[in-house]
PDB file of C-alpha atoms and ligand atoms in Angstrom:
ATOM      1  CA  UNK A  12     -10.875   3.164 -20.167  1.00 80.00           C
ATOM      2  CA  UNK A  13      -9.455  -0.392 -20.186  1.00 93.00           C
ATOM      3  CA  UNK A  14     -11.492  -2.876 -18.159  1.00 96.00           C
ATOM      4  CA  UNK A  15     -10.363  -4.028 -14.701  1.00 98.00           C
ATOM      5  CA  UNK A  16      -8.151  -7.129 -14.946  1.00 98.00           C
ATOM      6  CA  UNK A  17      -9.004  -9.520 -12.068  1.00 98.00           C
ATOM      7  CA  UNK A  18      -5.568 -11.126 -12.489  1.00 98.00           C
ATOM      8  CA  UNK A  19      -3.512  -8.026 -11.722  1.00 98.00           C
ATOM      9  CA  UNK A  20      -0.835  -8.437  -9.016  1.00 98.00           C
ATOM     10  CA  UNK A  21      -2.754  -6.698  -6.235  1.00 98.00           C
ATOM     11  CA  UNK A  22      -5.948  -8.653  -6.974  1.00 98.00           C
ATOM     12  CA  UNK A  23      -3.874 -11.821  -6.536  1.00 98.00           C
ATOM     13  CA  UNK A  24      -2.414 -10.497  -3.280  1.00 98.00           C
ATOM     14  CA  UNK A  25      -5.940  -9.711  -2.016  1.00 98.00           C
ATOM     15  CA  UNK A  26      -7.087 -13.243  -2.944  1.00 98.00           C
ATOM     16  CA  UNK A  27      -4.025 -14.699  -1.194  1.00 97.00           C
ATOM     17  CA  UNK A  28      -2.685 -16.214  -4.426  1.00 97.00           C
ATOM     18  CA  UNK A  29       0.485 -14.090  -4.156  1.00 98.00           C
ATOM     19  CA  UNK A  30       2.261 -13.283  -0.860  1.00 97.00           C
ATOM     20  CA  UNK A  31       2.756  -9.874   0.737  1.00 98.00           C
ATOM     21  CA  UNK A  32       4.117  -8.370   3.962  1.00 98.00           C
ATOM     22  CA  UNK A  33       0.743  -7.485   5.441  1.00 98.00           C
ATOM     23  CA  UNK A  34       0.654  -4.607   7.921  1.00 98.00           C
ATOM     24  CA  UNK A  35      -3.111  -4.069   8.274  1.00 98.00           C
ATOM     25  CA  UNK A  36      -6.363  -5.591   7.128  1.00 98.00           C
ATOM     26  CA  UNK A  37     -10.065  -5.114   7.766  1.00 98.00           C
ATOM     27  CA  UNK A  38     -13.292  -6.034   6.007  1.00 98.00           C
ATOM     28  CA  UNK A  39     -12.808  -3.506   3.230  1.00 98.00           C
ATOM     29  CA  UNK A  40      -9.069  -2.843   2.911  1.00 98.00           C
ATOM     30  CA  UNK A  41      -5.607  -4.376   2.978  1.00 98.00           C
ATOM     31  CA  UNK A  42      -2.237  -2.681   3.566  1.00 98.00           C
ATOM     32  CA  UNK A  43       1.160  -4.199   2.787  1.00 98.00           C
ATOM     33  CA  UNK A  44       4.795  -3.257   2.226  1.00 98.00           C
ATOM     34  CA  UNK A  45       5.774  -2.032  -1.239  1.00 98.00           C
ATOM     35  CA  UNK A  46       8.444  -4.474  -2.521  1.00 97.00           C
ATOM     36  CA  UNK A  47      10.322  -1.681  -4.322  1.00 96.00           C
ATOM     37  CA  UNK A  48      10.002   1.022  -1.676  1.00 96.00           C
ATOM     38  CA  UNK A  49      10.704   4.645  -2.458  1.00 95.00           C
ATOM     39  CA  UNK A  50      11.567   5.138   1.203  1.00 95.00           C
ATOM     40  CA  UNK A  51      11.765   3.107   4.407  1.00 96.00           C
ATOM     41  CA  UNK A  52       8.287   2.158   5.580  1.00 98.00           C
ATOM     42  CA  UNK A  53       6.613   2.631   2.167  1.00 98.00           C
ATOM     43  CA  UNK A  54       3.239   0.866   2.358  1.00 98.00           C
ATOM     44  CA  UNK A  55       0.394   0.425  -0.118  1.00 98.00           C
ATOM     45  CA  UNK A  56      -3.257   0.537   0.930  1.00 99.00           C
ATOM     46  CA  UNK A  57      -5.884  -1.053  -1.331  1.00 99.00           C
ATOM     47  CA  UNK A  58      -9.626  -1.624  -1.205  1.00 98.00           C
ATOM     48  CA  UNK A  59     -10.580  -5.296  -1.480  1.00 98.00           C
ATOM     49  CA  UNK A  60     -13.234  -4.436  -4.043  1.00 98.00           C
ATOM     50  CA  UNK A  61     -12.276  -4.313  -7.719  1.00 98.00           C
ATOM     51  CA  UNK A  62     -11.344  -0.953  -9.235  1.00 98.00           C
ATOM     52  CA  UNK A  63      -8.664   0.082 -11.671  1.00 98.00           C
ATOM     53  CA  UNK A  64      -8.085   3.524 -10.154  1.00 98.00           C
ATOM     54  CA  UNK A  65      -9.792   6.730  -8.977  1.00 98.00           C
ATOM     55  CA  UNK A  66     -11.614   7.019 -12.300  1.00 98.00           C
ATOM     56  CA  UNK A  67     -13.773   3.911 -11.862  1.00 98.00           C
ATOM     57  CA  UNK A  68     -13.758   3.187  -8.122  1.00 98.00           C
ATOM     58  CA  UNK A  69     -17.134   2.967  -6.367  1.00 98.00           C
ATOM     59  CA  UNK A  70     -17.315   6.107  -4.181  1.00 98.00           C
ATOM     60  CA  UNK A  71     -18.531   3.876  -1.335  1.00 98.00           C
ATOM     61  CA  UNK A  72     -15.080   2.241  -1.242  1.00 98.00           C
ATOM     62  CA  UNK A  73     -13.291   5.546  -0.663  1.00 98.00           C
ATOM     63  CA  UNK A  74     -14.401   6.177   2.918  1.00 98.00           C
ATOM     64  CA  UNK A  75     -13.050   2.870   4.268  1.00 98.00           C
ATOM     65  CA  UNK A  76      -9.948   3.245   2.070  1.00 98.00           C
ATOM     66  CA  UNK A  77      -9.097   6.701   3.389  1.00 98.00           C
ATOM     67  CA  UNK A  78      -9.808   5.626   6.953  1.00 98.00           C
ATOM     68  CA  UNK A  79      -7.158   2.918   6.530  1.00 98.00           C
ATOM     69  CA  UNK A  80      -4.816   5.357   4.798  1.00 98.00           C
ATOM     70  CA  UNK A  81      -5.033   7.681   7.802  1.00 98.00           C
ATOM     71  CA  UNK A  82      -4.369   4.787  10.195  1.00 98.00           C
ATOM     72  CA  UNK A  83      -1.288   3.787   8.194  1.00 98.00           C
ATOM     73  CA  UNK A  84      -0.083   7.380   7.723  1.00 98.00           C
ATOM     74  CA  UNK A  85      -0.100   7.900  11.490  1.00 98.00           C
ATOM     75  CA  UNK A  86       1.345   4.415  11.990  1.00 98.00           C
ATOM     76  CA  UNK A  87       4.334   4.707   9.671  1.00 98.00           C
ATOM     77  CA  UNK A  88       5.098   8.236  10.887  1.00 98.00           C
ATOM     78  CA  UNK A  89       5.272   6.983  14.457  1.00 98.00           C
ATOM     79  CA  UNK A  90       6.985   3.673  13.658  1.00 98.00           C
ATOM     80  CA  UNK A  91       9.814   5.323  11.717  1.00 98.00           C
ATOM     81  CA  UNK A  92       9.968   8.573  13.677  1.00 98.00           C
ATOM     82  CA  UNK A  93       9.334  10.474  10.422  1.00 98.00           C
ATOM     83  CA  UNK A  94       8.895  14.244  10.025  1.00 98.00           C
ATOM     84  CA  UNK A  95       5.998  13.826   7.611  1.00 98.00           C
ATOM     85  CA  UNK A  96       4.167  11.369   5.377  1.00 98.00           C
ATOM     86  CA  UNK A  97       3.462  11.431   1.634  1.00 98.00           C
ATOM     87  CA  UNK A  98       0.134   9.999   0.458  1.00 98.00           C
ATOM     88  CA  UNK A  99       0.148   9.481  -3.310  1.00 98.00           C
ATOM     89  CA  UNK A 100      -2.041   7.847  -5.934  1.00 98.00           C
ATOM     90  CA  UNK A 101      -1.783   7.619  -9.757  1.00 98.00           C
ATOM     91  CA  UNK A 102      -4.371   7.061 -12.473  1.00 98.00           C
ATOM     92  CA  UNK A 103      -3.456   5.348 -15.759  1.00 97.00           C
ATOM     93  CA  UNK A 104       0.016   4.932 -17.276  1.00 97.00           C
ATOM     94  CA  UNK A 105       0.355   8.565 -18.287  1.00 97.00           C
ATOM     95  CA  UNK A 106       0.306   9.534 -14.614  1.00 97.00           C
ATOM     96  CA  UNK A 107       2.742   6.827 -13.517  1.00 94.00           C
ATOM     97  CA  UNK A 108       0.344   4.023 -12.579  1.00 97.00           C
ATOM     98  CA  UNK A 109       1.904   0.585 -13.151  1.00 97.00           C
ATOM     99  CA  UNK A 110      -0.412  -1.750 -11.229  1.00 98.00           C
ATOM    100  CA  UNK A 111      -4.049  -1.436 -12.185  1.00 98.00           C
ATOM    101  CA  UNK A 112      -5.853  -2.100  -8.910  1.00 98.00           C
ATOM    102  CA  UNK A 113      -6.362   1.226  -7.141  1.00 98.00           C
ATOM    103  CA  UNK A 114      -3.774   1.770  -4.403  1.00 98.00           C
ATOM    104  CA  UNK A 115      -2.635   4.592  -2.157  1.00 98.00           C
ATOM    105  CA  UNK A 116       1.091   4.990  -1.479  1.00 98.00           C
ATOM    106  CA  UNK A 117       1.833   5.945   2.128  1.00 98.00           C
ATOM    107  CA  UNK A 118       5.495   6.923   2.524  1.00 98.00           C
ATOM    108  CA  UNK A 119       7.259   8.319   5.612  1.00 98.00           C
ATOM    109  CA  UNK A 120       9.320  11.448   4.858  1.00 98.00           C
ATOM    110  CA  UNK A 121      12.220  13.070   6.689  1.00 98.00           C
ATOM    111  CA  UNK A 122      13.466  16.641   6.295  1.00 98.00           C
ATOM    112  CA  UNK A 123      16.186  16.720   3.627  1.00 97.00           C
ATOM    113  CA  UNK A 124      15.812  13.050   2.605  1.00 96.00           C
ATOM    114  CA  UNK A 125      14.624  12.657  -1.002  1.00 94.00           C
ATOM    115  CA  UNK A 126      12.430   9.782  -2.192  1.00 93.00           C
ATOM    116  CA  UNK A 127      14.453   6.997  -3.782  1.00 89.00           C
ATOM    117  CA  UNK A 128      12.257   7.056  -6.913  1.00 78.00           C
ATOM    118  CA  UNK A 129      11.043   4.112  -8.946  1.00 74.00           C
ATOM    119  CA  UNK A 130      14.391   2.310  -9.224  1.00 73.00           C
ATOM    120  CA  UNK A 131      12.889  -1.150  -9.728  1.00 77.00           C
ATOM    121  CA  UNK A 132      15.185  -2.419  -6.980  1.00 83.00           C
ATOM    122  CA  UNK A 133      13.596  -5.057  -4.748  1.00 93.00           C
ATOM    123  CA  UNK A 134      14.024  -4.470  -1.036  1.00 94.00           C
ATOM    124  CA  UNK A 135      15.698  -7.109   1.151  1.00 96.00           C
ATOM    125  CA  UNK A 136      12.792  -9.392   2.200  1.00 97.00           C
ATOM    126  CA  UNK A 137      14.134  -9.627   5.780  1.00 97.00           C
ATOM    127  CA  UNK A 138      14.253  -5.847   6.028  1.00 97.00           C
ATOM    128  CA  UNK A 139      10.660  -5.569   4.766  1.00 98.00           C
ATOM    129  CA  UNK A 140       9.612  -8.216   7.269  1.00 98.00           C
ATOM    130  CA  UNK A 141      11.161  -6.350  10.184  1.00 98.00           C
ATOM    131  CA  UNK A 142       9.717  -3.021   9.015  1.00 98.00           C
ATOM    132  CA  UNK A 143       6.266  -4.612   8.667  1.00 98.00           C
ATOM    133  CA  UNK A 144       6.543  -5.988  12.195  1.00 98.00           C
ATOM    134  CA  UNK A 145       7.411  -2.517  13.481  1.00 98.00           C
ATOM    135  CA  UNK A 146       4.327  -1.036  11.777  1.00 98.00           C
ATOM    136  CA  UNK A 147       1.983  -3.791  13.008  1.00 98.00           C
ATOM    137  CA  UNK A 148       3.233  -3.268  16.559  1.00 98.00           C
ATOM    138  CA  UNK A 149       2.809   0.502  16.337  1.00 98.00           C
ATOM    139  CA  UNK A 150      -0.786   0.339  15.092  1.00 98.00           C
ATOM    140  CA  UNK A 151      -1.664  -2.675  17.252  1.00 98.00           C
ATOM    141  CA  UNK A 152      -2.542  -4.977  14.353  1.00 98.00           C
ATOM    142  CA  UNK A 153      -2.457  -8.649  15.296  1.00 96.00           C
ATOM    143  CA  UNK A 154      -4.138 -10.113  12.234  1.00 94.00           C
ATOM    144  CA  UNK A 155      -7.665 -10.015  10.864  1.00 95.00           C
ATOM    145  CA  UNK A 156      -9.885 -13.032  11.248  1.00 91.00           C
ATOM    146  CA  UNK A 157     -13.043 -11.786   9.527  1.00 84.00           C
TER     147      UNK A 157
HETATM  148  P1  5GP B  23       2.055   2.623  -9.120  1.00 65.38           P
HETATM  149  O1  5GP B  23       3.236   3.063  -9.938  1.00 65.38           O
HETATM  150  O2  5GP B  23       1.100   1.767  -9.910  1.00 65.38           O
HETATM  151  O3  5GP B  23       1.384   3.742  -8.412  1.00 65.38           O
HETATM  152  O4  5GP B  23       2.658   1.741  -7.961  1.00 65.38           O
HETATM  153  C1  5GP B  23       2.743   0.365  -7.966  1.00 65.38           C
HETATM  154  C2  5GP B  23       3.609   0.005  -6.784  1.00 65.38           C
HETATM  155  O5  5GP B  23       3.497  -1.393  -6.571  1.00 65.38           O
HETATM  156  C3  5GP B  23       5.102   0.301  -6.998  1.00 65.38           C
HETATM  157  O6  5GP B  23       5.530   1.161  -5.959  1.00 65.38           O
HETATM  158  C4  5GP B  23       5.763  -1.056  -6.927  1.00 65.38           C
HETATM  159  O7  5GP B  23       6.979  -1.010  -6.269  1.00 65.38           O
HETATM  160  C5  5GP B  23       4.744  -1.892  -6.187  1.00 65.38           C
HETATM  161  N1  5GP B  23       4.719  -3.297  -6.560  1.00 65.38           N
HETATM  162  C6  5GP B  23       4.780  -3.815  -7.808  1.00 65.38           C
HETATM  163  N2  5GP B  23       4.666  -5.161  -7.770  1.00 65.38           N
HETATM  164  C7  5GP B  23       4.514  -5.496  -6.461  1.00 65.38           C
HETATM  165  C8  5GP B  23       4.341  -6.748  -5.786  1.00 65.38           C
HETATM  166  O8  5GP B  23       4.307  -7.822  -6.388  1.00 65.38           O
HETATM  167  N3  5GP B  23       4.210  -6.690  -4.440  1.00 65.38           N
HETATM  168  C9  5GP B  23       4.266  -5.516  -3.740  1.00 65.38           C
HETATM  169  N4  5GP B  23       4.141  -5.598  -2.412  1.00 65.38           N
HETATM  170  N5  5GP B  23       4.420  -4.327  -4.347  1.00 65.38           N
HETATM  171  C10 5GP B  23       4.542  -4.316  -5.690  1.00 65.38           C
END
């Protein structure tokens, strides 16, 4: 498998070199809005530690990652009054992975509303900002100072 690239987009977001609409952070994980969302409230949850995907991640990173995924799944469902939540994750290009720092997609779902798919369309930054605010409020996240 190709080696982890420390200059991938999400590694830069974790280091604070690139911006994101942060919705949750703790010692081990970071969650932020997907800039090309497949549905309203689509967030990505990543471990801060380096891993390309599920095939090379340290198993010790998975507990904290899934704990944050559950927090965000409940959070986006409540924030957007959704009927359900999709949690998705891809490994290598053949499966659809495009950014090679492991990430979990957490996407609110409503009965009868299809996912928008990978259109490559950037969301309105103001809309993402207001959606992020809604999620932070719902889960009670006021920033992480660790
Ligand atoms: P993958 O296809 O690798 O599972 O998903 C990568 C996701 O990252 C896509 O949903 C895409 O919209 C999102 N994405 C790509 N570049 C950026 C970026 O610079 N910032 C944010 N917030 N999301 C990104």
